[in-house]
Short mmCIF file of C-alpha atoms (C1' of nucleotides) in Angstrom, two decimals:
data_model
loop_
_atom_site.label_atom_id
_atom_site.label_comp_id
_atom_site.label_asym_id
_atom_site.label_seq_id
_atom_site.Cartn_x
_atom_site.Cartn_y
_atom_site.Cartn_z
CA MET A 1 175.89 102.33 186.52
CA SER A 2 172.41 102.33 185.12
CA ASP A 3 172.25 98.60 185.69
CA ALA A 4 172.51 99.12 189.43
CA TYR A 5 168.74 99.49 189.63
CA PRO A 6 166.44 96.49 189.24
CA LYS A 7 164.23 96.98 186.19
CA PRO A 8 160.44 96.93 186.20
CA ASP A 9 158.51 94.57 183.95
CA VAL A 10 157.46 96.27 180.70
CA SER A 11 154.50 95.12 178.63
CA VAL A 12 152.19 96.46 175.96
CA ASP A 13 148.39 96.34 176.11
CA VAL A 14 145.97 97.12 173.30
CA VAL A 15 142.41 98.40 173.66
CA LEU A 16 140.96 97.18 170.36
CA LEU A 17 137.69 98.98 169.63
CA THR A 18 135.09 98.28 166.97
CA LEU A 19 131.43 98.97 166.26
CA VAL A 20 129.11 95.97 166.62
CA GLU A 21 125.49 96.65 165.78
CA GLY A 22 125.92 100.33 166.41
CA LYS A 23 127.65 100.05 169.76
CA LEU A 24 131.29 100.39 170.71
CA HIS A 25 132.80 97.06 171.67
CA VAL A 26 136.23 96.04 172.97
CA ALA A 27 138.17 92.84 172.28
CA LEU A 28 138.72 90.69 175.39
CA HIS A 29 139.92 87.15 176.05
CA VAL A 30 139.81 84.90 179.10
CA ARG A 31 143.17 84.66 180.84
CA THR A 32 144.53 81.12 180.98
CA LYS A 33 147.40 81.89 183.37
CA ARG A 34 147.68 83.23 186.85
CA PRO A 35 147.30 85.83 188.17
CA ASP A 36 143.68 86.68 187.46
CA LYS A 37 143.24 83.33 185.70
CA GLY A 38 139.74 83.06 184.28
CA THR A 39 139.24 86.81 184.16
CA LEU A 40 138.67 88.81 180.99
CA ALA A 41 141.69 90.78 179.79
CA LEU A 42 143.00 92.92 176.94
CA PRO A 43 145.43 91.55 174.35
CA GLY A 44 148.96 92.29 175.51
CA GLY A 45 152.47 90.98 175.73
CA GLN A 46 156.06 91.47 176.75
CA VAL A 47 158.56 93.40 174.71
CA HIS A 48 160.94 91.26 172.65
CA VAL A 49 164.06 93.37 173.06
CA ASP A 50 166.20 90.75 171.27
CA ASP A 51 164.05 90.66 168.15
CA ASP A 52 165.58 93.03 165.61
CA ASP A 53 162.21 93.55 163.92
CA GLU A 54 160.85 95.04 167.13
CA VAL A 55 162.25 98.51 166.64
CA ASP A 56 160.03 100.17 169.26
CA LEU A 57 156.94 99.65 171.40
CA GLU A 58 154.61 100.47 168.50
CA ALA A 59 156.11 97.49 166.71
CA THR A 60 155.40 95.46 169.84
CA ALA A 61 151.76 96.52 169.73
CA TYR A 62 151.48 95.54 166.07
CA ARG A 63 153.06 92.15 166.83
CA VAL A 64 150.66 91.54 169.72
CA LEU A 65 147.70 92.21 167.43
CA ARG A 66 149.18 90.07 164.66
CA GLU A 67 149.88 87.14 166.94
CA LYS A 68 146.84 87.28 169.19
CA VAL A 69 144.08 88.68 167.00
CA GLY A 70 145.53 87.96 163.57
CA LEU A 71 145.35 91.30 161.78
CA VAL A 72 146.84 94.73 161.16
CA PRO A 73 144.71 97.58 162.51
CA ARG A 74 143.83 100.51 160.24
CA TYR A 75 144.51 102.86 163.15
CA LEU A 76 146.80 102.52 166.16
CA GLU A 77 148.02 105.11 168.64
CA GLN A 78 149.62 105.15 172.03
CA LEU A 79 147.11 105.88 174.78
CA ARG A 80 149.03 106.31 178.03
CA THR A 81 151.52 104.41 180.13
CA PHE A 82 150.09 102.77 183.23
CA SER A 83 152.45 101.91 186.03
CA GLY A 84 152.75 101.02 189.70
CA ARG A 85 153.33 98.24 192.17
CA GLU A 86 149.63 97.56 192.72
CA ARG A 87 148.71 96.72 189.14
CA ASP A 88 149.94 93.13 189.37
CA PRO A 89 150.95 92.26 192.94
CA THR A 90 152.63 89.05 191.80
CA ARG A 91 155.16 90.94 189.68
CA GLY A 92 155.78 94.06 191.78
CA PHE A 93 156.34 97.36 190.01
CA THR A 94 155.13 96.96 186.43
CA VAL A 95 154.83 99.29 183.45
CA SER A 96 152.33 98.88 180.64
CA ILE A 97 152.27 101.05 177.54
CA SER A 98 148.59 101.05 176.58
CA HIS A 99 147.44 101.56 172.99
CA VAL A 100 144.14 102.18 171.22
CA ALA A 101 143.39 100.38 167.96
CA LEU A 102 140.39 100.84 165.68
CA ILE A 103 139.17 98.17 163.26
CA PRO A 104 135.94 97.87 161.23
CA TYR A 105 133.95 94.90 162.47
CA GLU A 106 133.82 93.48 158.92
CA GLU A 107 137.55 92.75 159.10
CA LEU A 108 137.29 91.19 162.53
CA LYS A 109 134.46 88.90 161.46
CA ALA A 110 136.60 87.69 158.56
CA VAL A 111 139.38 86.65 160.96
CA GLY A 112 137.26 85.30 163.79
CA ASP A 113 139.65 83.06 165.67
CA GLY A 114 137.31 82.43 168.57
CA VAL A 115 139.83 83.43 171.23
CA PHE A 116 138.79 87.06 171.43
CA HIS A 117 135.22 88.16 171.92
CA PHE A 118 133.67 91.58 171.85
CA TYR A 119 131.97 93.22 174.81
CA SER A 120 130.03 96.49 174.85
CA VAL A 121 132.13 99.16 176.53
CA ASP A 122 129.01 100.42 178.32
CA ASP A 123 128.37 97.09 180.00
CA LEU A 124 131.67 95.51 180.99
CA PRO A 125 132.18 92.69 183.48
CA ARG A 126 135.14 92.76 185.85
CA LEU A 127 138.46 92.91 183.98
CA ALA A 128 141.93 91.79 185.02
CA PHE A 129 144.48 94.23 186.50
CA ASP A 130 143.75 97.86 185.59
CA HIS A 131 142.32 96.93 182.20
CA ALA A 132 138.93 98.46 182.99
CA ALA A 133 140.66 101.82 183.50
CA GLN A 134 142.51 101.39 180.22
CA VAL A 135 139.25 100.72 178.35
CA SER A 136 137.63 103.70 180.01
CA GLU A 137 140.44 106.05 179.03
CA ALA A 138 140.53 104.66 175.50
CA VAL A 139 136.82 105.33 175.02
CA GLN A 140 137.25 108.83 176.43
CA ARG A 141 140.10 109.44 174.01
CA LEU A 142 137.99 108.21 171.09
CA ARG A 143 135.01 110.37 172.06
CA ASN A 144 137.21 113.38 172.56
CA LYS A 145 139.09 113.06 169.28
CA ALA A 146 135.87 112.28 167.43
CA SER A 147 134.55 115.71 168.39
CA TYR A 148 137.19 117.48 166.34
CA SER A 149 138.66 114.99 163.86
CA THR A 150 137.98 112.33 161.26
CA LEU A 151 139.03 109.56 163.62
CA PRO A 152 135.65 107.73 163.47
CA CYS A 153 136.29 107.02 159.77
CA TRP A 154 138.59 104.21 160.89
CA LEU A 155 135.68 102.34 162.41
CA LEU A 156 134.16 102.05 158.93
CA PRO A 157 135.28 100.09 155.87
CA GLU A 158 137.68 101.92 153.54
CA ALA A 159 134.83 103.35 151.47
CA PHE A 160 131.67 104.60 153.15
CA THR A 161 128.68 106.86 152.61
CA LEU A 162 128.20 110.14 154.41
CA THR A 163 125.13 108.77 156.14
CA GLN A 164 127.14 105.83 157.50
CA LEU A 165 129.74 108.26 158.78
CA GLN A 166 127.09 110.42 160.41
CA VAL A 167 125.63 107.38 162.17
CA VAL A 168 129.07 106.47 163.56
CA TYR A 169 129.51 109.96 165.00
CA GLU A 170 126.03 109.78 166.50
CA GLN A 171 126.72 106.40 168.05
CA ILE A 172 129.98 107.56 169.58
CA PHE A 173 128.32 110.59 171.14
CA GLY A 174 124.92 109.11 171.86
CA GLU A 175 123.25 112.12 170.24
CA THR A 176 121.60 112.67 166.91
CA VAL A 177 122.47 115.51 164.55
CA LYS A 178 120.65 117.04 161.60
CA ARG A 179 121.91 115.84 158.23
CA GLY A 180 122.37 119.36 156.90
CA THR A 181 124.28 120.41 159.97
CA PHE A 182 126.56 117.40 159.79
CA ARG A 183 127.44 118.00 156.16
CA SER A 184 127.93 121.73 156.44
CA ARG A 185 130.33 121.06 159.30
CA LEU A 186 132.40 118.90 157.00
CA GLY A 187 132.18 121.68 154.44
CA ILE A 188 130.88 119.23 151.90
CA LYS A 189 129.19 119.92 148.60
CA VAL A 190 129.06 116.45 147.18
CA GLN A 191 127.62 116.99 143.75
CA ASP A 192 130.18 119.27 142.20
CA VAL A 193 133.12 117.09 143.19
CA ARG A 194 134.87 114.74 140.80
CA PRO A 195 135.93 111.26 141.87
CA GLY A 196 139.40 111.25 143.38
CA GLU A 197 139.15 114.88 144.30
CA ALA A 198 138.95 116.02 147.87
CA VAL A 199 135.52 117.12 148.92
CA ASP A 200 136.68 120.22 150.75
CA GLU A 201 139.69 122.47 150.75
CA ALA A 202 140.99 120.81 153.93
CA GLU A 203 141.11 117.51 152.01
CA ILE A 204 139.29 115.72 154.78
CA LEU A 205 137.38 113.34 152.56
CA VAL A 206 137.98 112.09 149.04
CA ALA A 207 135.12 111.17 146.74
CA THR A 208 135.27 107.85 144.91
CA ASP A 209 133.45 107.09 141.66
CA GLN A 210 131.45 104.37 143.38
CA PHE A 211 127.91 104.50 144.68
CA GLN A 212 126.11 102.30 147.13
CA GLY A 213 122.59 101.66 145.94
CA GLY A 214 119.86 100.13 147.99
CA LYS A 215 116.21 100.46 147.08
CA GLN A 216 116.52 104.23 146.64
CA ARG A 217 118.81 106.93 145.35
CA PRO A 218 122.39 105.61 145.59
CA ALA A 219 124.83 107.37 147.89
CA ARG A 220 128.33 108.33 146.86
CA LEU A 221 131.14 106.46 148.62
CA PHE A 222 134.02 108.36 150.20
CA LYS A 223 137.45 107.54 151.51
CA VAL A 224 139.37 109.31 154.21
CA ASN A 225 142.71 110.71 153.24
CA ARG A 226 144.40 110.92 156.59
CA LEU A 227 143.53 111.95 160.13
CA SER A 228 142.31 115.55 159.84
CA LEU A 229 141.42 118.00 162.55
CA PHE A 230 138.46 120.38 162.40
CA ARG A 231 138.75 124.04 163.32
CA ARG A 232 135.72 123.78 165.59
CA ALA A 233 134.51 120.94 167.74
CA PHE A 234 131.42 119.03 166.74
CA TRP A 235 129.55 118.75 169.99
CA MET B 1 157.60 82.72 182.42
CA SER B 2 157.50 86.47 182.08
CA ASP B 3 161.07 86.62 183.33
CA ALA B 4 162.24 84.63 180.32
CA TYR B 5 162.51 87.88 178.37
CA PRO B 6 165.32 90.36 179.01
CA LYS B 7 163.85 93.64 180.20
CA PRO B 8 164.43 97.01 178.54
CA ASP B 9 165.82 99.93 180.51
CA VAL B 10 163.04 102.18 181.82
CA SER B 11 163.58 105.84 182.63
CA VAL B 12 161.54 109.00 183.09
CA ASP B 13 162.27 112.29 181.35
CA VAL B 14 160.70 115.67 182.11
CA VAL B 15 160.24 118.56 179.69
CA LEU B 16 160.09 121.45 182.15
CA LEU B 17 158.65 124.54 180.44
CA THR B 18 158.51 128.11 181.68
CA LEU B 19 158.11 131.61 180.29
CA VAL B 20 161.27 133.74 180.36
CA GLU B 21 160.82 137.28 179.08
CA GLY B 22 157.77 136.32 177.13
CA LYS B 23 159.24 133.27 175.41
CA LEU B 24 158.82 129.58 176.12
CA HIS B 25 161.97 128.07 177.59
CA VAL B 26 162.94 124.53 178.56
CA ALA B 27 165.20 123.38 181.40
CA LEU B 28 168.38 121.64 180.22
CA HIS B 29 171.65 120.57 181.82
CA VAL B 30 174.99 119.45 180.44
CA ARG B 31 175.48 115.69 180.67
CA THR B 32 178.47 114.69 182.77
CA LYS B 33 178.43 110.99 181.84
CA ARG B 34 178.72 109.05 178.65
CA PRO B 35 177.07 108.59 176.28
CA ASP B 36 176.51 112.05 174.86
CA LYS B 37 178.76 113.53 177.55
CA GLY B 38 178.90 117.30 177.25
CA THR B 39 175.58 117.50 175.40
CA LEU B 40 172.51 119.28 176.71
CA ALA B 41 169.80 117.00 178.08
CA LEU B 42 166.47 116.98 179.88
CA PRO B 43 166.19 116.12 183.58
CA GLY B 44 165.52 112.41 183.89
CA GLY B 45 166.27 109.30 185.87
CA GLN B 46 165.79 105.60 186.43
CA VAL B 47 162.81 104.17 188.24
CA HIS B 48 163.46 103.17 191.86
CA VAL B 49 161.34 100.04 191.96
CA ASP B 50 162.55 99.15 195.46
CA ASP B 51 161.56 102.49 196.98
CA ASP B 52 158.12 102.10 198.54
CA ASP B 53 157.42 105.83 198.14
CA GLU B 54 157.70 105.46 194.39
CA VAL B 55 154.19 104.16 193.80
CA ASP B 56 154.19 104.79 190.06
CA LEU B 57 156.03 106.62 187.28
CA GLU B 58 154.38 109.93 188.12
CA ALA B 59 156.02 109.66 191.53
CA THR B 60 159.28 109.01 189.71
CA ALA B 61 158.84 112.21 187.71
CA TYR B 62 158.14 114.21 190.87
CA ARG B 63 161.25 112.74 192.52
CA VAL B 64 163.41 113.60 189.51
CA LEU B 65 162.25 117.21 189.67
CA ARG B 66 162.71 117.35 193.42
CA GLU B 67 166.22 115.89 193.31
CA LYS B 68 167.52 117.55 190.16
CA VAL B 69 165.73 120.90 190.01
CA GLY B 70 164.64 121.23 193.61
CA LEU B 71 160.92 121.95 193.40
CA VAL B 72 157.40 120.63 192.99
CA PRO B 73 155.77 121.68 189.71
CA ARG B 74 152.32 123.26 189.74
CA TYR B 75 151.39 121.16 186.72
CA LEU B 76 152.67 117.76 185.55
CA GLU B 77 151.27 115.35 183.00
CA GLN B 78 152.48 112.38 181.06
CA LEU B 79 153.40 113.28 177.49
CA ARG B 80 154.18 110.07 175.61
CA THR B 81 156.41 107.05 175.95
CA PHE B 82 159.43 107.04 173.66
CA SER B 83 161.09 103.72 172.92
CA GLY B 84 163.43 101.89 170.62
CA ARG B 85 166.90 100.46 170.23
CA GLU B 86 168.27 103.55 168.47
CA ARG B 87 167.59 106.06 171.24
CA ASP B 88 170.70 105.15 173.22
CA PRO B 89 172.89 102.69 171.30
CA THR B 90 175.00 101.97 174.36
CA ARG B 91 172.03 100.55 176.28
CA GLY B 92 170.09 98.78 173.51
CA PHE B 93 166.31 98.84 173.63
CA THR B 94 165.26 101.59 176.04
CA VAL B 95 161.92 103.02 177.15
CA SER B 96 161.43 106.55 178.42
CA ILE B 97 158.16 107.85 179.81
CA SER B 98 158.26 111.53 178.94
CA HIS B 99 156.40 114.15 180.99
CA VAL B 100 155.56 117.84 180.63
CA ALA B 101 155.85 120.14 183.63
CA LEU B 102 154.89 123.82 183.86
CA ILE B 103 156.37 126.22 186.40
CA PRO B 104 156.23 130.02 186.68
CA TYR B 105 159.70 131.46 186.19
CA GLU B 106 159.45 133.30 189.53
CA GLU B 107 159.60 129.97 191.37
CA LEU B 108 162.54 128.75 189.31
CA LYS B 109 164.51 131.93 189.92
CA ALA B 110 164.01 131.46 193.66
CA VAL B 111 165.57 127.97 193.50
CA GLY B 112 168.31 128.66 190.97
CA ASP B 113 170.80 125.89 191.63
CA GLY B 114 172.94 126.67 188.62
CA VAL B 115 172.87 123.16 187.22
CA PHE B 116 169.88 123.68 184.97
CA HIS B 117 169.63 126.54 182.51
CA PHE B 118 166.78 127.66 180.32
CA TYR B 119 166.86 127.68 176.54
CA SER B 120 164.27 129.11 174.18
CA VAL B 121 162.34 126.29 172.58
CA ASP B 122 162.44 128.12 169.24
CA ASP B 123 166.22 128.21 169.15
CA LEU B 124 167.59 124.96 170.57
CA PRO B 125 171.12 123.60 170.15
CA ARG B 126 171.64 119.88 169.60
CA LEU B 127 170.21 117.78 172.44
CA ALA B 128 171.15 114.33 173.67
CA PHE B 129 169.28 111.19 172.55
CA ASP B 130 165.76 111.97 171.28
CA HIS B 131 165.30 114.85 173.70
CA ALA B 132 164.78 117.36 170.90
CA ALA B 133 161.77 115.33 169.74
CA GLN B 134 160.46 115.24 173.31
CA VAL B 135 160.70 119.03 173.60
CA SER B 136 159.02 119.46 170.24
CA GLU B 137 156.11 117.23 171.20
CA ALA B 138 155.78 118.87 174.59
CA VAL B 139 155.51 122.33 173.01
CA GLN B 140 152.98 121.02 170.52
CA ARG B 141 150.95 119.54 173.38
CA LEU B 142 151.06 122.85 175.26
CA ARG B 143 150.02 124.87 172.18
CA ASN B 144 147.25 122.43 171.42
CA LYS B 145 145.82 122.31 174.94
CA ALA B 146 146.17 126.07 175.30
CA SER B 147 143.76 126.51 172.41
CA TYR B 148 140.89 124.98 174.34
CA SER B 149 141.80 125.04 178.05
CA THR B 150 143.12 127.07 180.97
CA LEU B 151 146.46 125.25 180.86
CA PRO B 152 148.52 128.47 180.30
CA CYS B 153 147.44 129.65 183.77
CA TRP B 154 150.08 127.34 185.21
CA LEU B 155 152.84 129.37 183.58
CA LEU B 156 151.80 132.35 185.72
CA PRO B 157 152.03 132.95 189.47
CA GLU B 158 149.05 131.76 191.49
CA ALA B 159 147.29 135.14 191.16
CA PHE B 160 147.39 137.04 187.88
CA THR B 161 145.57 139.74 185.94
CA LEU B 162 143.51 139.05 182.85
CA THR B 163 145.94 141.06 180.76
CA GLN B 164 148.85 138.92 181.95
CA LEU B 165 146.88 135.82 181.03
CA GLN B 166 146.07 137.22 177.62
CA VAL B 167 149.74 137.95 176.99
CA VAL B 168 150.63 134.36 177.87
CA TYR B 169 148.11 133.02 175.39
CA GLU B 170 149.42 135.39 172.75
CA GLN B 171 153.00 134.35 173.40
CA ILE B 172 152.18 130.67 173.15
CA PHE B 173 150.41 131.14 169.83
CA GLY B 174 152.51 133.96 168.43
CA GLU B 175 149.38 135.91 167.55
CA THR B 176 147.69 138.89 169.12
CA VAL B 177 144.03 138.97 170.04
CA LYS B 178 141.63 141.82 170.79
CA ARG B 179 141.06 142.34 174.49
CA GLY B 180 137.29 142.28 174.17
CA THR B 181 137.40 139.07 172.18
CA PHE B 182 139.66 137.40 174.70
CA ARG B 183 137.44 138.27 177.64
CA SER B 184 134.17 137.41 175.96
CA ARG B 185 135.66 134.01 175.12
CA LEU B 186 136.26 133.42 178.79
CA GLY B 187 132.70 134.57 179.40
CA ILE B 188 133.97 137.08 181.92
CA LYS B 189 132.18 140.05 183.39
CA VAL B 190 134.66 141.12 186.02
CA GLN B 191 132.90 143.94 187.77
CA ASP B 192 129.83 142.22 189.08
CA VAL B 193 131.76 139.33 190.60
CA ARG B 194 132.54 139.11 194.29
CA PRO B 195 135.95 137.94 195.50
CA GLY B 196 136.09 134.18 195.89
CA GLU B 197 133.31 133.67 193.43
CA ALA B 198 133.86 132.08 190.10
CA VAL B 199 133.84 134.53 187.25
CA ASP B 200 131.75 132.41 184.94
CA GLU B 201 129.29 129.59 185.17
CA ALA B 202 131.95 127.09 184.10
CA GLU B 203 134.01 128.15 187.13
CA ILE B 204 137.07 128.63 185.02
CA LEU B 205 138.52 131.54 186.95
CA VAL B 206 138.02 132.75 190.50
CA ALA B 207 138.24 136.42 191.39
CA THR B 208 140.37 137.42 194.37
CA ASP B 209 139.89 140.61 196.39
CA GLN B 210 143.34 141.79 195.38
CA PHE B 211 144.31 144.30 192.74
CA GLN B 212 147.60 144.93 191.03
CA GLY B 213 148.17 148.66 190.64
CA GLY B 214 150.87 150.22 188.57
CA LYS B 215 150.70 153.85 187.51
CA GLN B 216 147.14 153.46 186.25
CA ARG B 217 143.83 151.81 187.03
CA PRO B 218 144.55 148.65 189.03
CA ALA B 219 143.62 145.28 187.55
CA ARG B 220 141.82 142.59 189.49
CA LEU B 221 143.83 139.45 190.26
CA PHE B 222 142.41 136.02 189.49
CA LYS B 223 143.21 132.45 190.39
CA VAL B 224 142.55 129.35 188.38
CA ASN B 225 140.38 126.75 189.97
CA ARG B 226 141.40 123.66 188.05
CA LEU B 227 142.15 122.70 184.46
CA SER B 228 139.01 123.65 182.53
CA LEU B 229 138.12 122.96 178.92
CA PHE B 230 136.40 125.45 176.64
CA ARG B 231 133.55 124.49 174.38
CA ARG B 232 135.19 126.17 171.43
CA ALA B 233 138.83 126.45 170.49
CA PHE B 234 140.55 129.80 170.78
CA TRP B 235 142.43 130.03 167.53
"C1'" DT C 1 103.53 107.52 140.90
"C1'" DA C 2 104.65 106.16 145.70
"C1'" DA C 3 108.29 105.11 148.86
"C1'" DA C 4 112.71 105.82 150.47
"C1'" DT C 5 116.90 107.90 151.06
"C1'" DA C 6 120.49 111.37 149.03
"C1'" DG C 7 121.66 115.87 148.77
"C1'" DT C 8 120.92 121.06 148.91
"C1'" DG C 9 118.92 125.74 149.93
"C1'" DT C 10 117.11 129.11 153.15
"C1'" DC C 11 116.14 131.31 157.38
"C1'" DT C 12 117.21 132.55 162.15
"C1'" DG C 13 119.62 133.05 166.38
"C1'" DT C 14 123.94 133.14 168.59
"C1'" DA C 15 128.45 134.32 169.17
"C1'" DA C 16 133.14 135.84 167.54
"C1'" DG C 17 135.81 139.71 166.03
"C1'" DA C 18 136.51 144.83 165.16
"C1'" DC C 19 136.09 149.02 167.14
"C1'" DA C 20 134.52 152.67 170.10
"C1'" DT C 21 133.50 154.18 174.66
"C1'" DT C 22 133.60 154.51 179.60
"C1'" DA C 23 136.14 153.71 184.20
"C1'" DT C 24 139.81 154.29 187.48
"C1'" DT C 25 144.16 155.21 188.96
"C1'" DC C 26 148.62 158.50 189.25
"C1'" DG C 27 151.03 162.75 188.68
"C1'" DC D 1 143.33 167.51 183.39
"C1'" DG D 2 146.35 164.23 180.70
"C1'" DA D 3 148.38 159.75 180.44
"C1'" DA D 4 147.87 155.03 180.85
"C1'" DT D 5 145.64 150.88 181.31
"C1'" DA D 6 141.19 148.34 182.88
"C1'" DA D 7 136.81 146.98 181.61
"C1'" DT D 8 132.65 147.05 178.88
"C1'" DG D 9 129.24 148.09 175.04
"C1'" DT D 10 127.86 148.04 170.19
"C1'" DC D 11 127.84 146.70 165.54
"C1'" DT D 12 128.78 143.52 161.82
"C1'" DT D 13 129.54 139.20 159.99
"C1'" DA D 14 129.97 134.22 159.94
"C1'" DC D 15 128.27 130.04 160.97
"C1'" DA D 16 125.59 126.35 163.54
"C1'" DG D 17 121.14 124.46 163.75
"C1'" DA D 18 116.25 123.84 162.23
"C1'" DC D 19 113.48 122.96 158.49
"C1'" DA D 20 111.87 122.49 153.99
"C1'" DC D 21 112.67 121.43 149.45
"C1'" DT D 22 114.62 119.00 145.32
"C1'" DA D 23 116.98 114.72 143.25
"C1'" DT D 24 117.41 109.94 142.07
"C1'" DT D 25 116.70 105.36 142.51
"C1'" DT D 26 113.33 100.83 142.97
"C1'" DA D 27 108.92 98.81 142.83
#
DNA sequence: TAAATAGTGTCTGTAAGACATTATTCG
DNA sequence: CGAATAATGTCTTACAGACACTATTTA
């Protein structure tokens, strides 16, 4: 009965975001097949419904990143499902479950396969299909969640200083913030916290026993426990 | 090439929420087909990829509601795409694009086809497939968005009093709030606003020239302009 | 000690929440 | 006028934001 209807094509796309030199960038590659051959596109792929390891579409997204970019993202979430018969006229009605992934650029540099390159999200060329809309919505989602959560932590290495974290927030929003204000928002009193303990009662950040020293007073390194939401928005 | 892979089944489900006697309810019907015959389920259906009117999956969701419940919702948004080979063992790997719809109960009563019935979301029986998870996420989404937006307005008739709106917010959160606090949060000064004008600079609510009088001082009726976001969360 | 950045303390203005008061209808 | 609910005003407290100050390292 349910097989009476022809099925639409189902694929998964991933908007992989990272910070390069202080600006948000997205991973794109040049399509080698038609349609839109020669145009920049997001990593994506079909669902392997016969592969027992592919338990759901999230597993598909992880496989796409593993096969095409060569790594496991520290953060991945479903963005939205894009659909319609105009997305790819050669295939008719198609459905694409779009995802957002965040990876620190250090990890991406280490892989560096040369197939994917990073483009500033504020200065994109023409993209294939509706991929420009997907990037746009992914950046919106990141900006929005950044205003009330610890999501930007996943654009940094596992351990980071509070100043590094503040800079990431500022870069995402394009606005500066006073250091005192930033820290009081996190509810942080760094000095009377022991390594391994959470910095605040909400357990947003965990202090490590490591410090990052440059040519001045060293800064304590922190880790993020899990994605935490703030009671009040930042900006 | 892309047709080398077998395609998963794609369907659309709708979590239709409404307020019945002050409590959130969801529309469910008893399945008449296997699998899960006799179990309560959400309205849903396959995509009609050959129907030119079905431009995308949102159109599919609207058609499902039109055909199965008999009306056009005042609010509809995509929730999340559920997928996997365990959802419906008889069909293998399936994909369902879940939606949330809000309708004032007055409209639903007027239709009343007898096929769908409303169950309190806080006291659900066993549902078919992963529909319980879909309802749970839909309610979470509503509670979350209610805390920083005018979304609850779509559970009320087109025109409503501020007290009615406050009660809806309180019912969604399960907490009471002082009347003065509620109104100052909306930035509302009712009396010096002319009908048709927005009540606040953010144009969240628009005053009508109508009043709803009971056995006491009549309350001004308002309409909502569009979905608006607050700068600060409510609760 | 000078430079540089890390981290904290203090003050002020704004706004949320509690509570009291006024306004407008009906009977 | 009393009852009932609408709508607003006032006071207190909490917190965001600005700014200045102290702390700890290297050179």
